[in-house]
């Protein structure tokens, strides 16, 4: 019978082998009260199994509080636990409750982070996955052989639909591929959702008629299930190509319901993610997280960026991009969304470390605040990526490309 | 205009006033690129406002990594930030993205926990809240003036529908009020959901016909939206009164869609909660968390228990029970579910500290492993609560009630 395997980084005052067994017991049929008719065969069939315990460092202070008792030594370890697919069938919420449920409550652990999940091949026949993925998003935007260049409407909240549309017009004329709502904006007092779609799609459709290039705009549909479905239909009816969902705020069941419509690319925003991952010994790591959303059908997911303005390290960002680009069941392709403090200067390092242009590369000020105007801002980003692929450094690129050189002057100060 | 206020416990290497301003800016219209037509009035209308900064202790080591720069001092503070309801309208996911979104990413903070949210009265006209709440759950089970006594089917996974039903029959004859599925069990290979509902409801309905007492069984419907709706209907069609949802695994949008059906009490399981709250300076505290689920319409929510087997302190459990029992908009009543290692011995302390019997009090081994049998186990729990309300200690209760005395002998060892 196929099994699902989860890998954890843990810390425990016990010996790691015992702690792993407690976890496996708690998360399957471990706590037995004698029940008539219960057999060893049934226990064996449904019990979680400890597959590996690899001891790592020992520390003197617990990473998080709540230990069963004070100890002088807290042992860290990598552990792997597996469950039969028979336990859940194909049910993402029950899978989540199993691999990241009550185990964080166990006082036998003073640290527990879910690092990765391995899913058996039968999942590929149960989950359709992203309707568009990388190839589909390229086709919708007509962008090949370089990252999609995108930006976010700012200020996040406060603009009217017409002001938003005016900004999109400026960006369209500048040659942008992708624009998105901020996650703080759903339907606000002065930007009702339907009005915003109408105003923005008027601009996008007119631009597409004129130039043949259709900009992808990710309208933030995050909300209740029925509202999201209505807003989704509104986007479809106006010829839009993308909807954005705040994954952690909406949740996986409703997100999958939206993805299942399969008419729009789904832009997955991971706001709230820091809460789930920022502590090194608590929560979830991105390789596990992104797999669940790929199964749900999300086409694009945020990964932060090299030299970002948030807390995340470059190594972590690179690992996230690699996780997205690793095929799942030979496909289930998801486009990594690089953002946060990006202006093009990070392109050479991003490419050097990931060797990919399969990215949606988002820049804010780097476009709109470019000294030569937004069109030069978009051009500078395209130049930065061409230079990156050609193996040029930031300085070399600046000597070749005048628009990028201006970006370096303005944004390259730190 | 009405405002929503969030209270955070934070840690920062900066002065807390500046850090609070950065948070408010990031989570509203703070990052401005000059846009034509943007006015001071618009900024004022949509900007988040720092309402309070109360400095607390200063420490030498950051609580979580990722600071903008190394410092010798990390200042802790309580801060309050408010937003106009105009920013979100009435949209729980966008509200969540605002009060607990990208702010955890800010490297100006080395700790950030959302403690509470205050919502304006207009929310009461937009959200129906729990369809049953405390009074409704009492009515459905016919239990007044004492806690509902409940238990969980164990082993968590592996029993057939008939074995589950046999166990429910034993528990029904023992006088139980409430039984629930484990969160690990949705529809498994040897316990398909519909078969389990049929087998269990046969027992419950027969028992109700005979005795007039209808046991509430929380069937775990957690899954995709359409599956949950079908499973919900299955429960309704067989005369069931309750469905269980793993709140964190399913997410708030789909949970609200289920609650909106308003035919079954919704048992909200918070597995995964440790990940969101166990670190003192990361995540969310229960007072904030439970308000969101009450708005969504959840009728019962887990709060752990006094002297539980998990990591949580008694103080934290008491605070959670109090949070549930504090009316929201004068109502929106939600029943706290006390569980984890409970056997009756904790009843006096639970009552002493909370002064309430408005609880669903869950015991596992305390019922099924009682030396005189399950009926004595249920009786012992009822006795424990009568004694608690009468002000008796565990020892005094044991001298009055023989069944409870046996519980003390068996479970009171530690």
Short mmCIF file of C-alpha atoms in Angstrom, two decimals, chain A residues 6-11 23 63-64 77-80 99-100 103-104 109-117 273-289 311-312 316 319, chain B residues 64-65 275 278 282:
data_model
loop_
_atom_site.label_atom_id
_atom_site.label_comp_id
_atom_site.label_asym_id
_atom_site.label_seq_id
_atom_site.Cartn_x
_atom_site.Cartn_y
_atom_site.Cartn_z
CA UNK A 6 6.83 13.60 6.24
CA UNK A 7 10.25 14.89 7.28
CA UNK A 8 10.60 16.98 10.45
CA UNK A 9 13.36 18.90 12.14
CA UNK A 10 12.73 18.40 15.85
CA UNK A 11 14.15 19.18 19.27
CA UNK A 23 4.73 11.58 17.45
CA UNK A 63 13.97 26.46 21.32
CA UNK A 64 10.34 26.88 22.35
CA UNK A 77 17.20 15.45 14.99
CA UNK A 78 15.80 14.93 11.54
CA UNK A 79 12.99 12.41 11.62
CA UNK A 80 10.86 10.83 8.94
CA UNK A 99 1.24 15.88 9.16
CA UNK A 100 0.89 19.29 10.84
CA UNK A 103 1.95 17.28 17.01
CA UNK A 104 2.97 20.88 17.73
CA UNK A 109 9.09 18.35 21.79
CA UNK A 110 10.69 21.75 22.30
CA UNK A 111 10.84 22.34 18.58
CA UNK A 112 9.15 20.85 15.55
CA UNK A 113 9.18 21.96 11.94
CA UNK A 114 7.67 20.11 9.00
CA UNK A 115 10.34 20.26 6.29
CA UNK A 116 8.94 18.24 3.43
CA UNK A 117 6.24 15.78 2.40
CA UNK A 273 3.74 33.03 5.92
CA UNK A 274 6.28 34.55 8.33
CA UNK A 275 4.12 33.35 11.21
CA UNK A 276 4.36 29.78 9.93
CA UNK A 277 8.05 29.63 9.13
CA UNK A 278 10.15 32.41 10.64
CA UNK A 279 11.15 30.44 13.73
CA UNK A 280 13.74 27.82 12.73
CA UNK A 281 12.19 25.16 14.99
CA UNK A 282 8.47 25.81 14.66
CA UNK A 283 5.98 25.51 11.84
CA UNK A 284 6.51 24.53 8.23
CA UNK A 285 9.24 24.97 5.65
CA UNK A 286 8.40 26.11 2.15
CA UNK A 287 9.16 22.82 0.32
CA UNK A 288 6.30 21.14 2.21
CA UNK A 289 3.99 24.15 2.01
CA UNK A 311 13.55 38.94 7.21
CA UNK A 312 14.20 36.01 4.88
CA UNK A 316 15.93 30.36 2.00
CA UNK A 319 15.56 26.94 -1.72
CA UNK B 64 13.12 35.13 16.70
CA UNK B 65 15.78 35.60 14.01
CA UNK B 275 2.14 26.03 15.53
CA UNK B 278 3.25 28.07 21.20
CA UNK B 282 5.18 34.70 17.36
#
